[in-house]
Amino acid sequence: MPNANTRLPLFGKTALVINATCAAGEAAAEALALAGARVMLHYPDRRDAAERLAERIRNRGGQAMAFRADPMVVGELRSLCDVLLAYWGQPDILVGDPSHGAALLAALGQTDPPPVLLSYAAVPDFLAAAKAGRRN
């Protein structure tokens, strides 16, 4: 019998959520994790909030890790991406403020295929489409 998690629409996918400790980031991270994605939780501050979020996701059977970085400091963003690549490989989904997209893509380097870039507000529609595609 197949594992129930393999039927989740984002099973095997990796998401990086920038500023996962803001309300919108937290909601996006939890929704992606519930859909089966492994989630890297970026936080600029509030480590305790990021660790609590990661623990909530893990307690529900998901995979999450938290990493502190200033998205405006190239070296810190590169370190975040290096850890993500080492643990889970290239991300499939990047979520956050659109202003961080270019910096994240530069820090990740060339990826094939490139990750999907989503604003926090776009996550529910993305998940609905993923779920619909999984049923077909």
XYZ file of N, CA, C and O in Angstrom:
544
model
N 0.846 -1.175 0.000
C 0.000 0.000 0.000
C 0.896 1.245 0.000
O 1.803 1.354 0.814
N 0.647 2.210 -0.908
C 1.501 3.398 -0.957
C 1.315 4.274 0.267
O 0.242 4.320 0.862
N 2.374 4.961 0.638
C 2.330 5.917 1.739
C 1.324 7.013 1.395
O 1.324 7.530 0.279
N 0.477 7.395 2.356
C -0.531 8.430 2.116
C 0.102 9.747 1.699
O -0.473 10.502 0.929
N 1.317 10.031 2.196
C 1.970 11.292 1.842
C 2.299 11.381 0.365
O 2.389 12.473 -0.186
N 2.516 10.251 -0.307
C 2.858 10.286 -1.730
C 1.693 10.780 -2.570
O 1.890 11.162 -3.710
N 0.507 10.797 -2.010
C -0.663 11.285 -2.750
C -0.884 12.785 -2.565
O -1.758 13.351 -3.193
N -0.089 13.405 -1.701
C -0.213 14.844 -1.510
C 0.292 15.564 -2.757
O 1.264 15.131 -3.378
N -0.341 16.671 -3.155
C 0.001 17.318 -4.426
C 1.426 17.848 -4.527
O 1.964 17.946 -5.624
N 2.071 18.159 -3.405
C 3.436 18.678 -3.456
C 4.458 17.706 -2.870
O 5.581 18.098 -2.559
N 4.076 16.431 -2.759
C 5.001 15.425 -2.246
C 6.266 15.434 -3.101
O 6.217 15.414 -4.327
N 7.432 15.473 -2.440
C 8.701 15.460 -3.148
C 9.179 16.825 -3.604
O 10.266 16.955 -4.149
N 8.386 17.859 -3.375
C 8.757 19.225 -3.765
C 9.364 19.947 -2.568
O 9.093 19.618 -1.417
N 10.165 20.951 -2.869
C 10.808 21.756 -1.833
C 10.429 23.212 -2.030
O 10.489 23.722 -3.150
N 10.053 23.865 -0.937
C 9.683 25.284 -0.971
C 10.581 26.077 -0.033
O 10.937 25.602 1.046
N 10.925 27.256 -0.449
C 11.640 28.215 0.390
C 10.703 29.383 0.610
O 10.261 30.019 -0.350
N 10.347 29.623 1.859
C 9.438 30.726 2.202
C 10.248 31.817 2.885
O 10.801 31.607 3.971
N 10.335 32.962 2.225
C 11.057 34.102 2.767
C 10.179 34.805 3.796
O 8.985 34.995 3.578
N 10.778 35.187 4.906
C 10.084 35.845 6.022
C 8.886 35.011 6.483
O 7.764 35.490 6.567
N 9.174 33.765 6.796
C 8.122 32.841 7.218
C 7.531 33.196 8.573
O 6.538 32.599 8.978
N 8.113 34.158 9.274
C 7.569 34.535 10.579
C 6.550 35.661 10.501
O 5.934 35.976 11.514
N 6.361 36.259 9.322
C 5.266 37.232 9.196
C 3.976 36.421 9.016
O 4.024 35.236 8.670
N 2.844 37.012 9.259
C 1.574 36.270 9.208
C 1.359 35.604 7.855
O 0.976 34.425 7.780
N 1.601 36.328 6.777
C 1.382 35.770 5.438
C 2.382 34.651 5.149
O 2.030 33.625 4.546
N 3.627 34.825 5.569
C 4.642 33.796 5.356
C 4.350 32.534 6.142
O 4.526 31.415 5.651
N 3.900 32.711 7.364
C 3.551 31.567 8.206
C 2.404 30.771 7.591
O 2.465 29.542 7.506
N 1.374 31.473 7.136
C 0.230 30.797 6.517
C 0.659 30.056 5.252
O 0.243 28.918 5.018
N 1.501 30.693 4.446
C 1.983 30.056 3.214
C 2.801 28.809 3.535
O 2.620 27.752 2.914
N 3.702 28.909 4.507
C 4.551 27.775 4.870
C 3.721 26.600 5.361
O 3.950 25.451 4.963
N 2.757 26.862 6.222
C 1.926 25.772 6.743
C 1.104 25.134 5.631
O 0.969 23.909 5.580
N 0.556 25.944 4.727
C -0.254 25.406 3.632
C 0.596 24.542 2.699
O 0.167 23.461 2.276
N 1.797 25.006 2.376
C 2.684 24.226 1.511
C 3.084 22.908 2.182
O 3.112 21.856 1.534
N 3.371 22.963 3.470
C 3.739 21.749 4.200
C 2.571 20.762 4.254
O 2.762 19.559 4.055
N 1.379 21.263 4.489
C 0.209 20.378 4.528
C -0.049 19.727 3.173
O -0.620 18.644 3.101
N 0.390 20.388 2.100
C 0.242 19.832 0.754
C 1.390 18.890 0.402
O 1.439 18.353 -0.700
N 2.336 18.696 1.344
C 3.383 17.712 1.157
C 4.771 18.242 0.869
O 5.716 17.458 0.761
N 4.939 19.547 0.731
C 6.260 20.105 0.421
C 7.166 20.106 1.647
O 6.702 20.276 2.774
N 8.460 19.924 1.409
C 9.474 20.199 2.425
C 9.628 21.714 2.427
O 9.703 22.325 1.357
N 9.707 22.328 3.606
C 9.701 23.784 3.668
C 10.908 24.323 4.431
O 11.124 23.982 5.594
N 11.685 25.157 3.754
C 12.768 25.924 4.387
C 12.147 27.239 4.819
O 11.592 27.970 3.991
N 12.206 27.514 6.103
C 11.605 28.714 6.676
C 12.692 29.758 6.897
O 13.516 29.620 7.797
N 12.698 30.777 6.077
C 13.650 31.870 6.267
C 13.069 32.822 7.306
O 11.855 33.068 7.341
N 13.933 33.344 8.169
C 13.506 34.388 9.096
C 14.628 35.408 9.230
O 15.797 35.043 9.320
N 14.278 36.705 9.232
C 15.291 37.740 9.434
C 15.551 37.996 10.921
O 16.616 38.478 11.301
N 14.573 37.694 11.738
C 14.659 37.834 13.191
C 13.574 36.918 13.773
O 12.978 36.152 13.045
N 13.346 36.947 15.048
C 12.306 36.125 15.684
C 12.552 34.624 15.502
O 11.697 33.873 15.038
N 13.752 34.208 15.881
C 14.101 32.792 15.765
C 13.092 31.903 16.482
O 12.733 30.833 15.986
N 12.639 32.337 17.655
C 11.696 31.517 18.411
C 10.424 31.248 17.615
O 9.917 30.132 17.608
N 9.917 32.254 16.919
C 8.706 32.070 16.111
C 8.968 31.108 14.952
O 8.126 30.256 14.635
N 10.132 31.215 14.329
C 10.480 30.324 13.218
C 10.620 28.876 13.706
O 10.136 27.945 13.046
N 11.253 28.686 14.830
C 11.421 27.333 15.364
C 10.083 26.722 15.790
O 9.860 25.523 15.609
N 9.197 27.540 16.366
C 7.859 27.034 16.725
C 7.096 26.606 15.470
O 6.414 25.572 15.473
N 7.190 27.405 14.412
C 6.517 27.062 13.162
C 7.081 25.752 12.599
O 6.324 24.865 12.203
N 8.399 25.623 12.579
C 9.016 24.386 12.090
C 8.560 23.185 12.915
O 8.249 22.121 12.361
N 8.486 23.356 14.218
C 8.044 22.263 15.080
C 6.585 21.895 14.819
O 6.236 20.710 14.781
N 5.725 22.890 14.616
C 4.309 22.606 14.297
C 4.214 21.786 13.013
O 3.441 20.832 12.932
N 4.981 22.185 12.010
C 4.955 21.461 10.738
C 5.448 20.027 10.937
O 4.824 19.074 10.458
N 6.543 19.854 11.653
C 7.078 18.503 11.890
C 6.119 17.660 12.714
O 5.970 16.457 12.465
N 5.444 18.271 13.682
C 4.483 17.532 14.507
C 3.298 17.024 13.700
O 2.620 16.084 14.109
N 3.036 17.653 12.557
C 1.953 17.208 11.663
C 2.465 16.252 10.593
O 1.752 15.945 9.641
N 3.714 15.815 10.730
C 4.270 14.866 9.778
C 5.010 15.493 8.617
O 5.462 14.785 7.718
N 5.159 16.816 8.614
C 5.859 17.491 7.529
C 7.346 17.627 7.809
O 7.845 17.214 8.856
N 8.036 18.201 6.849
C 9.466 18.451 6.975
C 9.699 19.954 6.895
O 9.223 20.599 5.955
N 10.415 20.491 7.867
C 10.691 21.932 7.885
C 11.986 22.196 8.622
O 12.339 21.474 9.554
N 12.687 23.215 8.185
C 13.846 23.719 8.907
C 13.848 25.226 8.786
O 13.329 25.789 7.819
N 14.405 25.884 9.794
C 14.453 27.343 9.840
C 15.889 27.816 9.669
O 16.828 27.160 10.141
N 16.042 28.955 8.990
C 17.372 29.504 8.752
C 17.280 31.019 8.760
O 16.452 31.601 8.079
N 18.167 31.658 9.522
C 18.194 33.107 9.610
C 19.135 33.679 8.568
O 20.247 33.196 8.381
N 18.652 34.700 7.868
C 19.492 35.401 6.895
C 18.861 36.753 6.590
O 17.642 36.903 6.641
N 19.705 37.714 6.268
C 19.236 39.008 5.788
C 19.170 38.903 4.270
O 20.208 38.737 3.620
N 17.965 38.972 3.680
C 17.861 38.792 2.233
C 18.542 39.889 1.420
O 18.756 39.739 0.232
N 18.935 40.964 2.062
C 19.607 42.044 1.358
C 21.142 41.893 1.408
O 21.860 42.658 0.788
N 21.615 40.891 2.139
C 23.055 40.637 2.231
C 23.350 39.376 1.416
O 22.953 38.278 1.791
N 24.035 39.559 0.299
C 24.256 38.474 -0.650
C 24.891 37.253 0.021
O 24.469 36.121 -0.209
N 25.887 37.435 0.863
C 26.552 36.311 1.511
C 25.623 35.509 2.404
O 25.691 34.274 2.438
N 24.746 36.182 3.135
C 23.806 35.477 4.008
C 22.767 34.724 3.189
O 22.406 33.591 3.520
N 22.301 35.343 2.130
C 21.326 34.684 1.259
C 21.966 33.470 0.581
O 21.345 32.415 0.459
N 23.216 33.601 0.196
C 23.935 32.478 -0.426
C 24.087 31.329 0.574
O 23.925 30.159 0.221
N 24.372 31.651 1.843
C 24.479 30.613 2.873
C 23.163 29.871 3.048
O 23.137 28.640 3.167
N 22.062 30.610 3.071
C 20.740 29.989 3.175
C 20.535 29.021 2.018
O 20.125 27.877 2.214
N 20.840 29.467 0.810
C 20.664 28.620 -0.374
C 21.599 27.412 -0.338
O 21.197 26.309 -0.726
N 22.820 27.595 0.136
C 23.764 26.472 0.240
C 23.227 25.394 1.176
O 23.315 24.192 0.874
N 22.670 25.802 2.314
C 22.100 24.831 3.261
C 20.907 24.121 2.623
O 20.795 22.889 2.697
N 20.047 24.871 1.983
C 18.882 24.274 1.327
C 19.316 23.266 0.267
O 18.816 22.137 0.220
N 20.256 23.652 -0.576
C 20.734 22.758 -1.636
C 21.385 21.502 -1.055
O 21.195 20.406 -1.585
N 22.120 21.654 0.030
C 22.798 20.506 0.648
C 21.800 19.512 1.246
O 21.995 18.296 1.154
N 20.749 19.999 1.870
C 19.790 19.114 2.536
C 18.743 18.544 1.583
O 18.440 17.362 1.631
N 18.139 19.400 0.764
C 16.982 18.977 -0.019
C 17.113 19.215 -1.520
O 16.188 18.947 -2.265
N 18.222 19.747 -1.969
C 18.366 20.028 -3.395
C 17.722 21.354 -3.760
O 17.310 22.128 -2.904
N 17.654 21.587 -5.055
C 17.138 22.880 -5.498
C 15.660 23.027 -5.155
O 14.906 22.060 -5.208
N 15.254 24.235 -4.783
C 13.843 24.440 -4.463
C 12.988 24.445 -5.729
O 13.426 24.871 -6.790
N 11.780 23.955 -5.581
C 10.808 23.978 -6.674
C 9.952 25.231 -6.609
O 9.404 25.660 -7.623
N 9.826 25.787 -5.392
C 8.916 26.903 -5.151
C 9.612 27.925 -4.264
O 10.188 27.557 -3.231
N 9.569 29.189 -4.654
C 10.060 30.299 -3.832
C 8.875 31.189 -3.513
O 8.148 31.610 -4.414
N 8.671 31.469 -2.226
C 7.531 32.277 -1.798
C 8.031 33.474 -1.010
O 8.868 33.328 -0.119
N 7.495 34.635 -1.331
C 7.848 35.825 -0.568
C 7.532 37.095 -1.318
O 6.826 37.089 -2.321
N 8.069 38.163 -0.829
C 7.917 39.464 -1.454
C 8.587 39.423 -2.821
O 9.731 38.969 -2.934
N 7.920 39.893 -3.863
C 8.510 39.837 -5.204
C 9.878 40.513 -5.311
O 10.689 40.137 -6.155
N 10.164 41.461 -4.439
C 11.449 42.152 -4.503
C 12.622 41.231 -4.169
O 13.763 41.526 -4.499
N 12.363 40.103 -3.529
C 13.431 39.170 -3.172
C 13.702 38.140 -4.266
O 14.689 37.426 -4.208
N 12.817 38.042 -5.250
C 12.936 37.014 -6.279
C 14.256 37.023 -7.024
O 14.917 35.992 -7.160
N 14.670 38.187 -7.512
C 15.907 38.271 -8.288
C 17.122 37.912 -7.429
O 18.021 37.190 -7.881
N 17.142 38.389 -6.201
C 18.272 38.093 -5.315
C 18.334 36.600 -5.001
O 19.418 36.013 -4.956
N 17.180 35.978 -4.791
C 17.156 34.536 -4.516
C 17.636 33.732 -5.714
O 18.415 32.797 -5.572
N 17.170 34.103 -6.889
C 17.584 33.383 -8.088
C 19.085 33.520 -8.314
O 19.757 32.563 -8.699
N 19.624 34.706 -8.047
C 21.067 34.911 -8.189
C 21.830 34.070 -7.172
O 22.863 33.476 -7.496
N 21.327 34.004 -5.929
C 21.999 33.220 -4.886
C 21.950 31.728 -5.185
O 22.884 31.001 -4.882
N 20.860 31.273 -5.781
C 20.731 29.858 -6.114
C 21.617 29.471 -7.285
O 22.035 28.320 -7.402
N 21.866 30.401 -8.175
C 22.594 30.079 -9.391
C 21.648 29.457 -10.401
O 20.426 29.438 -10.228
N 22.207 28.929 -11.462
C 21.404 28.339 -12.540
C 20.700 27.086 -12.048
O 21.346 26.180 -11.523
N 19.398 27.026 -12.202
C 18.647 25.818 -11.851
C 17.799 25.414 -13.051
O 17.337 26.249 -13.803
N 17.636 24.125 -13.201
C 16.838 23.624 -14.306
C 15.960 22.496 -13.794
O 16.487 21.463 -13.363
N 14.663 22.663 -13.771
C 13.942 23.857 -14.183
C 14.041 24.954 -13.126
O 14.334 24.665 -11.960
N 13.784 26.199 -13.519
C 13.805 27.273 -12.523
C 12.627 27.113 -11.553
O 11.593 26.551 -11.913
N 12.799 27.583 -10.321
C 11.690 27.459 -9.361
C 10.523 28.382 -9.722
O 10.700 29.397 -10.400
N 9.353 28.003 -9.257
C 8.162 28.843 -9.398
C 8.271 29.938 -8.357
O 8.514 29.656 -7.181
N 8.102 31.184 -8.770
C 8.123 32.321 -7.844
C 6.692 32.713 -7.516
O 5.902 32.969 -8.422
N 6.361 32.739 -6.223
C 5.000 33.068 -5.787
C 5.024 34.157 -4.731
O 5.882 34.146 -3.842
N 4.055 35.053 -4.811
C 3.822 35.967 -3.698
C 3.054 35.183 -2.642
O 2.491 34.119 -2.917
N 3.008 35.712 -1.439
C 2.232 35.032 -0.381
C 0.775 34.850 -0.815
O 0.194 33.798 -0.617
N 0.218 35.881 -1.430
C -1.193 35.857 -1.824
C -1.481 34.832 -2.919
O -2.613 34.373 -3.056
N -0.476 34.451 -3.696
C -0.684 33.507 -4.799
C -0.658 32.051 -4.357
O -1.043 31.165 -5.123
N -0.232 31.776 -3.138
C -0.092 30.392 -2.681
C -1.420 29.624 -2.708
O -1.459 28.493 -3.207
N -2.543 30.179 -2.220
C -3.793 29.395 -2.266
C -4.197 28.976 -3.680
O -4.601 27.821 -3.889
N -4.068 29.873 -4.667
C -4.411 29.510 -6.044
C -3.444 28.460 -6.595
O -3.853 27.545 -7.312
N -2.165 28.592 -6.269
C -1.169 27.608 -6.698
C -1.510 26.230 -6.129
O -1.458 25.222 -6.844
N -1.872 26.182 -4.854
C -2.218 24.895 -4.226
C -3.488 24.297 -4.821
O -3.567 23.087 -5.027
N -4.463 25.149 -5.100
C -5.702 24.655 -5.718
C -5.403 24.039 -7.079
O -5.920 22.972 -7.415
N -4.544 24.683 -7.859
C -4.174 24.147 -9.163
C -3.397 22.837 -9.025
O -3.597 21.889 -9.782
N -2.499 22.785 -8.042
C -1.716 21.563 -7.810
C -2.624 20.406 -7.407
O -2.447 19.274 -7.882
N -3.588 20.680 -6.554
C -4.521 19.632 -6.124
C -5.388 19.155 -7.285
O -5.616 17.962 -7.444
N -5.854 20.105 -8.103
C -6.668 19.743 -9.261
C -5.854 18.912 -10.248
O -6.353 17.923 -10.807
N -4.598 19.280 -10.458
C -3.732 18.533 -11.364
C -3.430 17.150 -10.852
O -3.277 16.207 -11.630
N -3.353 16.982 -9.554
C -3.053 15.680 -8.945
C -4.227 14.734 -9.111
O -4.054 13.530 -9.211
N -5.448 15.291 -9.153
C -6.651 14.455 -9.304
C -6.829 13.982 -10.731
O -7.481 12.998 -10.969
N -6.283 14.735 -11.671
C -6.476 14.373 -13.097
C -5.468 13.353 -13.559
O -4.475 13.105 -13.058
